[in-house]
């Protein structure tokens, strides 16, 4: 390991932002001419004035008759004025008709009002026979006429420089006949990933390597905020490769982003390269925020180079805080911050890192009143599932140790078009749940759910905290031999939550097709040639397995600990039935405990062990939430039961499915 | 004019939606494989499972030493355990190292934990000399190790079918090494404009023609909701042309949209064509909503054909209500309605069309507390400026005659990324205001303002209603000879609003360069060979002109009415100084009243008439609003005064500029 570089002066986020602006002024980098409808989302590069009047002529705004207003002043319902119809003017006509006193011309909405006429009488206020017209009401001058230039005048400022084009602005540009519009060119952003462990997506992984996640995450985030991403590939940790990639980035792009290799260690190489191009070089080296300590910024050949942290959630957080505003400004956008923020209430006390300002990844859920609740994501920052769960992050100041339950927090969103789920399901995983959600979406295609697999215990906790709307659970109580209901008391949610009947599942050992090792039950896992894959602690399946172990240990008069040490793979945990089946299917292990359905989906063998009750836990007050209603309705429906029987043979619904048990 | 077709059975919006779904099921139309980062915003076409474990190996999550946990159990701060360092494992390394009892291997964050080791001791808890390592704290098994497959397991469901891809989901796909992803193909939408009066943008207008607005508005709206727009051009109102365009649309697209020509009259042609392809043909013909009565829907060769109204605001409204949800479903998106809606309070009573459900175009403004207020747009539905002003529309049921002041209304937004202004300025137009806003944006590039030019009187009314944050005003009180202040009383806003000092403007006649007609004053407008362009009623400039007329009429002992009848062009109104200058510059008129600055910008002649006070009206309670503070601060700044003097010679600031006058 090379010498470690110490971060001497960590800057605050604001200091870093100011220092960047001292050396670099984020301005549009040029313009391009684009057909107007394709310029959607881009920003005008100049003020745009109308070169024409809109409309270009006095335009009838009703179907009727063009007249001289003076001729109709005496018209009454009982004593109509009589005029002579001299012709018809259709939309788009250049008729040459002139209306004189005593005359009228039939006219369509949108057609040009003829010379001489200064009003249009609505057809409803007339009666016509051949060329004789009776007018029953007087018309005022200008009535039902949209005057030339009254909408937009020649010379009028139609759009300012720096306006973002939505369909409305594109309508304005169409009205003045503009075919192409000068918009700010998207700034080009070169994206370099660094690290010897990285393999580009699509490549094949050797031992110790991982796929490059940041390149694609950052590229899509750049696209989302209006930049043009240039994927510059992966640089290995050598001077030559880093230098070559950085120089190519500086040549072709307006901004260069790197990620990884910025922490102490080999990261030094990058600073040395960036400083070698002359002043100012590296201007920010280390941020006093969590995450983001290893962040750096350099100004090289007049262009900003950012070094983002290596973990995807951290990289996207620092990108959002430091880089996105710069790119936005360079697109010429008048981006307002509130677009990317929502205010939500802390569902419980949220603790923060001591002594550092923290940008904490959070996820959002709507409660029964539609208010947003905020929860910290529970996975570590290195996990991609942490990024997948996080809707954004909250800013906790250095001196704040926690946010109180119920306190309002402003959430900065990771995506500019966040999709908040209608229904959040946290708990035990079951393929029956997938089938149920499909049933709901068949009748409501816009129904959006978020599923987080934490096992049954995680489901109880999530319902207790209000973090989930629904939890799938199958916990066996050792004392009573009953499933699920006894745990309401144990988790202290007897009065606030209830259990809805789900279905019965067959649990058993998932083994290879044809059961080549001849496994007949749990005891066979204690022989040395059978490898096993366990489930995660807190999952109902794991509880079942541990109870089996306990029973056998009692029979054999030994301790559970000693017994499980004989199970080869007891310590290897995985999170779902499918994952167990996949591991067996790939020959990684010989057996794992899981449901029959998973075994059948993978065409594997199955050794039945127990029947268990898979039910759903719901917070009482959330019964009012529309999405929860839809969920329970679908659960009790005949369609769901039919689908379940057809597609998941190991899952058995009953008459009671969908009814409340407590 | 051809025979009018009567709309016999107008359907409600819901009836129309249901009837469409009876005949057409909006489903994704196929899929395409796209590089993952370019699939941003698209929707997965299938469930995606991981084919690998993430990470693929036990991964160190800290810099430190890989050890056997058992070896460290007795470590204490004062009595460190001593181990021998046998090597170094860098990120990406395939080292072949095996750690035995009494040994340790140096390891970097992200590197694979070597065989034999089952924990990583943080470097902070060790001290090393050559190959001798002191460990000061015990490590638990699995400590600082991210186990293989603990983030994602082989076989695990990573993304469901129908998920929209944001940077987060793209991160998940990267983690499992996916290079391309199967996403739903964007549905193709052919867009046909109909009407003999239409000229495509970029073409040249002859008399009676207007530019085709809808094609570009609808094309960009289609793009925004995930469709692929095919601009099919303008069809004239002939059977042959309409038929040819519709057939081409049906051949190449999944949906066909037409606009215009749907009202009674020649629109009949289109229905006949669509019915001629056989059953079901036209299934919706007329909606019982305003706007949108002439809307139709046909199912032709299994594809939906929509006929949208001709006015842009109406076309976009019906598109949003009826077509956008269909396109969204066809993109496979789980679009949730709340994204496109905001709740706002009615700023005053809003009246609705009697006897019809109305979708009323509205615009939004934020009050001093950040709450949204909603106002109906004041321009007619035929005006493009009406579309430009509208942020969306509200739904007023048939039986509701008005919405009460303070009532909450749900606003359906026209754009999925609406940009709400920080500051709304309604009132008299002045180039000084443009210069001021530039000053603000120089220090805050994200500052977004909306300017609506209504003249001074409109400004007073807008402040009274709270519709504007700031109004530019220059109204002369005939009795006192004073500007602006006397009108606080007259508009009944003495206690709620105040006047902030702006600057002095020179008003005068803008004439052609070199003043070829020798115009020396207002009186010269009364001679027959001088043509004039007036300003809009309610503008301060118009008030000034009318006062001049009154004075001259008094002198000449005639009525003002008789006098103004001698001004050639008195009835022609335009909305801004620049528009007057542009008209003079283009030789459309000989003279118009306006400010010197406008004359100089166009290099025209100027005949001074009066000095006037251009000030700003602000609602007292809005002084708390950040954007208003920024506005007033910039107004009083030295920079603004410098800019004004340099760029707008006719506008004269003073010491008082930016101070409160009342």
Tab-separated table of C-alpha atoms in Angstrom, chain A residues 274-284 297-300:
chain	number	residue	atom	x	y	z
A	274	UNK	CA	-4.328	17.365	-12.081
A	275	UNK	CA	-1.818	19.623	-10.367
A	276	UNK	CA	0.711	19.025	-13.143
A	277	UNK	CA	-1.263	21.103	-15.669
A	278	UNK	CA	-0.515	24.270	-13.758
A	279	UNK	CA	-2.528	26.643	-11.645
A	280	UNK	CA	-5.005	26.444	-10.008
A	281	UNK	CA	-5.037	22.613	-10.153
A	282	UNK	CA	-6.740	20.935	-7.224
A	283	UNK	CA	-8.791	23.578	-5.388
A	284	UNK	CA	-10.961	21.383	-3.159
A	297	UNK	CA	-12.338	19.420	-7.384
A	298	UNK	CA	-9.655	20.685	-9.736
A	299	UNK	CA	-9.688	23.381	-12.382
A	300	UNK	CA	-7.552	22.155	-15.228
